[in-house]
Short mmCIF file of C-alpha atoms in Angstrom, two decimals:
data_model
loop_
_atom_site.label_atom_id
_atom_site.label_comp_id
_atom_site.label_asym_id
_atom_site.label_seq_id
_atom_site.Cartn_x
_atom_site.Cartn_y
_atom_site.Cartn_z
CA MET A 1 0.00 0.00 0.00
CA SER A 2 1.28 3.46 -0.92
CA ASN A 3 0.18 6.36 1.26
CA ALA A 4 -1.19 9.15 -0.95
CA ARG A 5 0.27 12.45 0.22
CA THR A 6 -0.11 14.61 -2.90
CA ARG A 7 -2.66 15.01 -5.67
CA GLU A 8 -0.29 13.15 -7.97
CA ASP A 9 -0.17 10.27 -5.47
CA VAL A 10 -3.96 10.11 -5.43
CA VAL A 11 -4.07 9.88 -9.22
CA ARG A 12 -1.45 7.12 -9.23
CA CYS A 13 -2.90 5.09 -6.35
CA ALA A 14 -6.45 5.31 -7.68
CA ALA A 15 -5.43 4.26 -11.17
CA GLY A 16 -3.45 1.32 -9.81
CA ALA A 17 -6.27 -0.12 -7.68
CA ALA A 18 -7.29 -3.33 -9.42
CA SER A 19 -10.30 -4.04 -7.18
CA LEU A 20 -12.64 -2.29 -4.78
CA GLY A 21 -10.85 -3.92 -1.85
CA VAL A 22 -7.51 -2.48 -2.91
CA LEU A 23 -9.12 0.89 -3.62
CA ASP A 24 -10.72 0.96 -0.16
CA GLU A 25 -7.31 0.35 1.43
CA GLU A 26 -5.67 3.07 -0.62
CA ILE A 27 -8.42 5.56 0.24
CA SER A 28 -8.11 4.77 3.95
CA ASP A 29 -4.42 5.72 3.87
CA CYS A 30 -4.77 9.05 2.06
CA PHE A 31 -3.08 12.15 3.54
CA ALA A 32 -3.24 14.41 0.49
CA CYS A 33 -5.28 17.31 1.96
CA PRO A 34 -3.55 18.82 5.04
CA ARG A 35 -6.59 20.76 6.27
CA LEU A 36 -8.82 17.69 6.13
CA VAL A 37 -6.19 15.46 7.73
CA ALA A 38 -5.81 17.90 10.62
CA TRP A 39 -9.57 18.20 11.11
CA ARG A 40 -10.41 14.50 10.96
CA GLU A 41 -7.62 13.72 13.45
CA GLU A 42 -8.61 16.57 15.79
CA VAL A 43 -12.20 15.35 15.85
CA ALA A 44 -11.01 11.79 16.50
CA ALA A 45 -8.86 12.95 19.40
CA THR A 46 -11.28 15.36 21.09
CA LYS A 47 -14.41 13.27 20.37
CA ARG A 48 -18.00 14.11 21.24
CA ALA A 49 -18.89 13.57 24.89
CA SER A 50 -21.54 10.98 24.07
CA PHE A 51 -18.94 8.95 22.11
CA ARG A 52 -16.04 9.31 24.53
CA SER A 53 -15.66 5.54 24.85
CA TRP A 54 -15.31 5.13 21.07
CA ASP A 55 -12.00 4.62 19.30
CA TYR A 56 -12.67 6.96 16.38
CA TRP A 57 -11.72 5.88 12.85
CA GLY A 58 -10.28 9.33 12.07
CA ARG A 59 -9.27 8.48 8.50
CA PRO A 60 -10.76 8.76 5.00
CA VAL A 61 -13.93 6.70 4.67
CA PRO A 62 -14.09 4.25 1.73
CA GLY A 63 -17.20 3.24 -0.15
CA PHE A 64 -19.56 0.52 0.99
CA GLY A 65 -21.71 -2.00 -0.82
CA ASN A 66 -21.76 -4.32 -3.80
CA ALA A 67 -19.09 -4.69 -6.46
CA ASP A 68 -21.81 -5.50 -9.00
CA ALA A 69 -24.14 -2.68 -7.98
CA GLU A 70 -26.77 -1.45 -10.40
CA ILE A 71 -27.39 1.67 -8.29
CA ALA A 72 -24.84 4.04 -6.75
CA ILE A 73 -25.50 6.70 -4.14
CA LEU A 74 -23.07 9.59 -4.31
CA GLY A 75 -22.86 11.74 -1.19
CA LEU A 76 -20.91 14.80 -0.09
CA ALA A 77 -18.45 13.69 2.62
CA PRO A 78 -18.39 11.71 5.89
CA ALA A 79 -19.85 13.27 9.02
CA ALA A 80 -17.38 14.24 11.74
CA HIS A 81 -19.01 12.03 14.38
CA GLY A 82 -20.63 9.59 11.94
CA GLY A 83 -18.43 8.02 9.28
CA ASN A 84 -15.32 9.65 10.73
CA ARG A 85 -16.10 7.86 14.00
CA THR A 86 -17.32 4.50 12.74
CA GLY A 87 -15.30 4.07 9.53
CA ARG A 88 -18.36 3.46 7.35
CA ILE A 89 -20.18 6.02 5.26
CA PHE A 90 -23.52 7.29 6.67
CA THR A 91 -23.04 5.14 9.77
CA GLY A 92 -23.67 6.32 13.31
CA ASP A 93 -25.48 9.61 12.68
CA ARG A 94 -28.98 10.95 12.08
CA SER A 95 -28.47 11.22 8.33
CA GLY A 96 -27.65 7.53 8.17
CA ASP A 97 -30.70 6.69 10.28
CA VAL A 98 -32.93 8.31 7.69
CA LEU A 99 -31.07 6.96 4.66
CA PHE A 100 -30.85 3.32 5.70
CA ALA A 101 -34.43 3.23 6.90
CA ALA A 102 -35.43 4.29 3.39
CA LEU A 103 -33.09 1.80 1.75
CA HIS A 104 -34.55 -0.97 3.89
CA ARG A 105 -38.08 0.00 2.87
CA ALA A 106 -36.91 -0.11 -0.76
CA GLY A 107 -35.43 -3.59 -0.35
CA LEU A 108 -31.89 -2.26 -0.93
CA ALA A 109 -30.64 -2.96 2.62
CA ASN A 110 -31.18 -5.94 4.90
CA GLN A 111 -31.87 -3.81 7.98
CA PRO A 112 -33.09 -0.26 8.68
CA THR A 113 -30.24 0.86 10.95
CA SER A 114 -26.53 1.52 10.55
CA VAL A 115 -24.73 2.05 13.85
CA SER A 116 -21.29 0.44 13.53
CA ILE A 117 -19.07 -1.22 10.95
CA ASP A 118 -19.80 -4.68 12.41
CA ASP A 119 -23.57 -4.38 12.85
CA GLY A 120 -24.45 -6.87 10.11
CA LEU A 121 -25.72 -4.33 7.60
CA ALA A 122 -25.63 -5.55 3.99
CA LEU A 123 -26.71 -3.74 0.84
CA ARG A 124 -28.43 -5.18 -2.21
CA HIS A 125 -27.78 -3.93 -5.77
CA LEU A 126 -26.16 -0.84 -4.25
CA ARG A 127 -22.85 0.94 -3.64
CA ILE A 128 -22.56 4.09 -1.51
CA PHE A 129 -19.60 6.48 -1.61
CA SER A 130 -18.87 10.19 -1.33
CA ALA A 131 -17.27 12.85 -3.48
CA VAL A 132 -14.88 13.77 -0.64
CA ARG A 133 -13.62 11.00 1.63
CA CYS A 134 -12.61 12.95 4.75
CA ALA A 135 -14.92 14.80 7.14
CA PRO A 136 -14.52 18.52 6.34
CA PRO A 137 -14.93 21.41 8.77
CA ASP A 138 -18.51 22.73 8.65
CA ASN A 139 -19.29 20.02 6.06
CA LYS A 140 -17.75 22.28 3.42
CA PRO A 141 -14.81 20.90 1.43
CA LEU A 142 -12.71 23.45 -0.44
CA PRO A 143 -12.66 23.27 -4.26
CA ASP A 144 -9.03 22.12 -4.20
CA GLU A 145 -9.90 19.32 -1.76
CA ARG A 146 -12.82 18.24 -3.93
CA ASP A 147 -10.58 18.09 -6.99
CA THR A 148 -7.78 16.25 -5.19
CA CYS A 149 -10.23 13.61 -3.97
CA ALA A 150 -11.98 13.17 -7.33
CA PRO A 151 -9.78 10.32 -8.67
CA TRP A 152 -10.99 8.04 -5.86
CA ALA A 153 -14.64 8.38 -6.94
CA GLU A 154 -13.68 8.10 -10.60
CA ARG A 155 -11.89 4.81 -9.99
CA GLU A 156 -14.77 3.50 -7.89
CA LEU A 157 -17.16 4.30 -10.73
CA SER A 158 -14.83 2.61 -13.20
CA LEU A 159 -14.78 -0.58 -11.13
CA ILE A 160 -18.57 -0.83 -10.88
CA ARG A 161 -19.18 0.48 -14.40
CA PRO A 162 -20.05 -2.93 -15.94
CA THR A 163 -23.26 -3.19 -13.88
CA LEU A 164 -24.02 0.41 -12.91
CA ARG A 165 -27.28 1.77 -14.30
CA VAL A 166 -28.33 4.63 -11.98
CA VAL A 167 -26.57 7.23 -9.84
CA VAL A 168 -28.49 9.00 -7.06
CA ALA A 169 -26.81 12.30 -6.16
CA LEU A 170 -27.52 13.30 -2.56
CA GLY A 171 -27.47 17.08 -2.63
CA ALA A 172 -26.20 19.75 -4.98
CA PHE A 173 -22.52 19.12 -4.15
CA ALA A 174 -22.74 15.50 -5.27
CA TRP A 175 -24.77 16.54 -8.33
CA GLN A 176 -22.00 18.90 -9.40
CA ALA A 177 -19.30 16.32 -8.63
CA TRP A 178 -20.98 13.83 -10.97
CA TRP A 179 -20.32 15.75 -14.18
CA PRO A 180 -16.49 15.71 -14.20
CA ALA A 181 -16.56 12.13 -12.90
CA MET A 182 -18.90 11.14 -15.71
CA ARG A 183 -16.63 12.71 -18.28
CA ALA A 184 -13.52 11.07 -16.80
CA VAL A 185 -15.04 7.58 -16.60
CA TYR A 186 -17.39 7.48 -19.59
CA GLY A 187 -15.79 10.01 -21.93
CA VAL A 188 -19.10 11.85 -22.33
CA ARG A 189 -19.20 15.64 -22.23
CA PRO A 190 -21.70 17.14 -19.77
CA PRO A 191 -24.61 19.05 -21.30
CA VAL A 192 -24.27 22.81 -21.70
CA PRO A 193 -25.76 24.34 -19.68
CA ARG A 194 -25.53 21.64 -17.06
CA PRO A 195 -28.89 20.41 -15.76
CA LYS A 196 -29.94 22.02 -12.50
CA PHE A 197 -30.07 20.03 -9.30
CA GLY A 198 -33.44 19.43 -7.72
CA HIS A 199 -35.17 16.71 -5.77
CA GLY A 200 -36.42 14.17 -8.29
CA ALA A 201 -34.44 15.71 -11.15
CA HIS A 202 -33.65 13.09 -13.78
CA VAL A 203 -30.99 13.25 -16.48
CA SER A 204 -30.68 10.51 -19.09
CA LEU A 205 -27.76 10.66 -21.53
CA PRO A 206 -26.63 8.03 -24.04
CA GLY A 207 -23.94 5.70 -22.77
CA VAL A 208 -23.94 6.73 -19.11
CA PRO A 209 -26.01 5.82 -16.03
CA ASP A 210 -29.21 7.73 -15.40
CA LEU A 211 -28.76 10.50 -12.84
CA LEU A 212 -31.35 11.21 -10.15
CA GLY A 213 -31.26 14.17 -7.76
CA CYS A 214 -32.27 13.79 -4.13
CA PHE A 215 -32.18 16.32 -1.32
CA HIS A 216 -29.43 15.40 1.11
CA VAL A 217 -30.48 13.40 4.17
CA SER A 218 -29.04 16.06 6.48
CA GLN A 219 -30.84 16.98 9.68
CA GLN A 220 -31.39 20.44 8.24
CA ASN A 221 -33.53 18.87 5.51
CA THR A 222 -35.19 16.05 7.43
CA PHE A 223 -36.02 18.00 10.62
CA THR A 224 -37.60 20.85 8.65
CA GLY A 225 -39.66 18.58 6.40
CA LYS A 226 -37.84 19.66 3.25
CA LEU A 227 -37.10 15.96 2.78
CA THR A 228 -39.69 13.43 3.97
CA PRO A 229 -39.62 9.63 4.06
CA ALA A 230 -42.17 9.56 1.24
CA MET A 231 -39.90 11.72 -0.92
CA LEU A 232 -36.99 9.34 -0.33
CA ASP A 233 -39.21 6.37 -1.11
CA ASP A 234 -40.16 7.94 -4.44
CA VAL A 235 -36.53 8.49 -5.43
CA PHE A 236 -35.43 4.95 -4.60
CA ALA A 237 -38.47 3.44 -6.28
CA ARG A 238 -37.57 5.42 -9.40
CA ALA A 239 -33.93 4.33 -9.14
CA LYS A 240 -34.96 0.68 -8.96
CA GLU A 241 -37.27 1.10 -11.92
CA LEU A 242 -34.55 2.72 -14.05
CA ALA A 243 -32.08 0.01 -12.98
CA GLY A 244 -34.48 -2.73 -14.01
CA LEU A 245 -34.87 -4.10 -10.48
#
């Protein structure tokens, strides 16, 4: 394993990952963004009082799910006390509670909860990963951090490309991250102007997976009713339909 400490290292390590397992290991050892490294390690050291007994992961969070997935969920970044604590994306926080409950209702997860990396959760027809792999301060990665991290998502998409039919973008950040990834992996130019993000937005282009927009499962959206369980159910039902499931 080669620790990625520069953008060039990320490009090289991502391109050389022959499988999702190797890619996950490479991602977990990435140190290419100093601000994100410092933040994820500070959070892991100081901890939240309610998780004081936890040994925080404190590293980049790899993707999770099936190597032959027909559906991919693309998120923003791990939560400071969620994925950054547990080592699995959308695990151990309120956003994950909402997301996995919906995936269970849709038949895409074997259980409705996701609390720890060894809780028995398994996905069906699905892979989940994020545009940025480290928890960022204020949930806001910088453009340079987004671009440095991009080769990880591009390689993950390349590895599941043979079966992938639908991408669900959780939030506007993931929606925008999809277009350069699509071009890098599929060689297809994004439309001009690029389609606007919105909940339920659907973009179908020749030769690439269908893209669906979904409001992010953040507490800001779920607590205010901007995103409801019924709205999530509609998106995942549509994703299954487009994927032929």
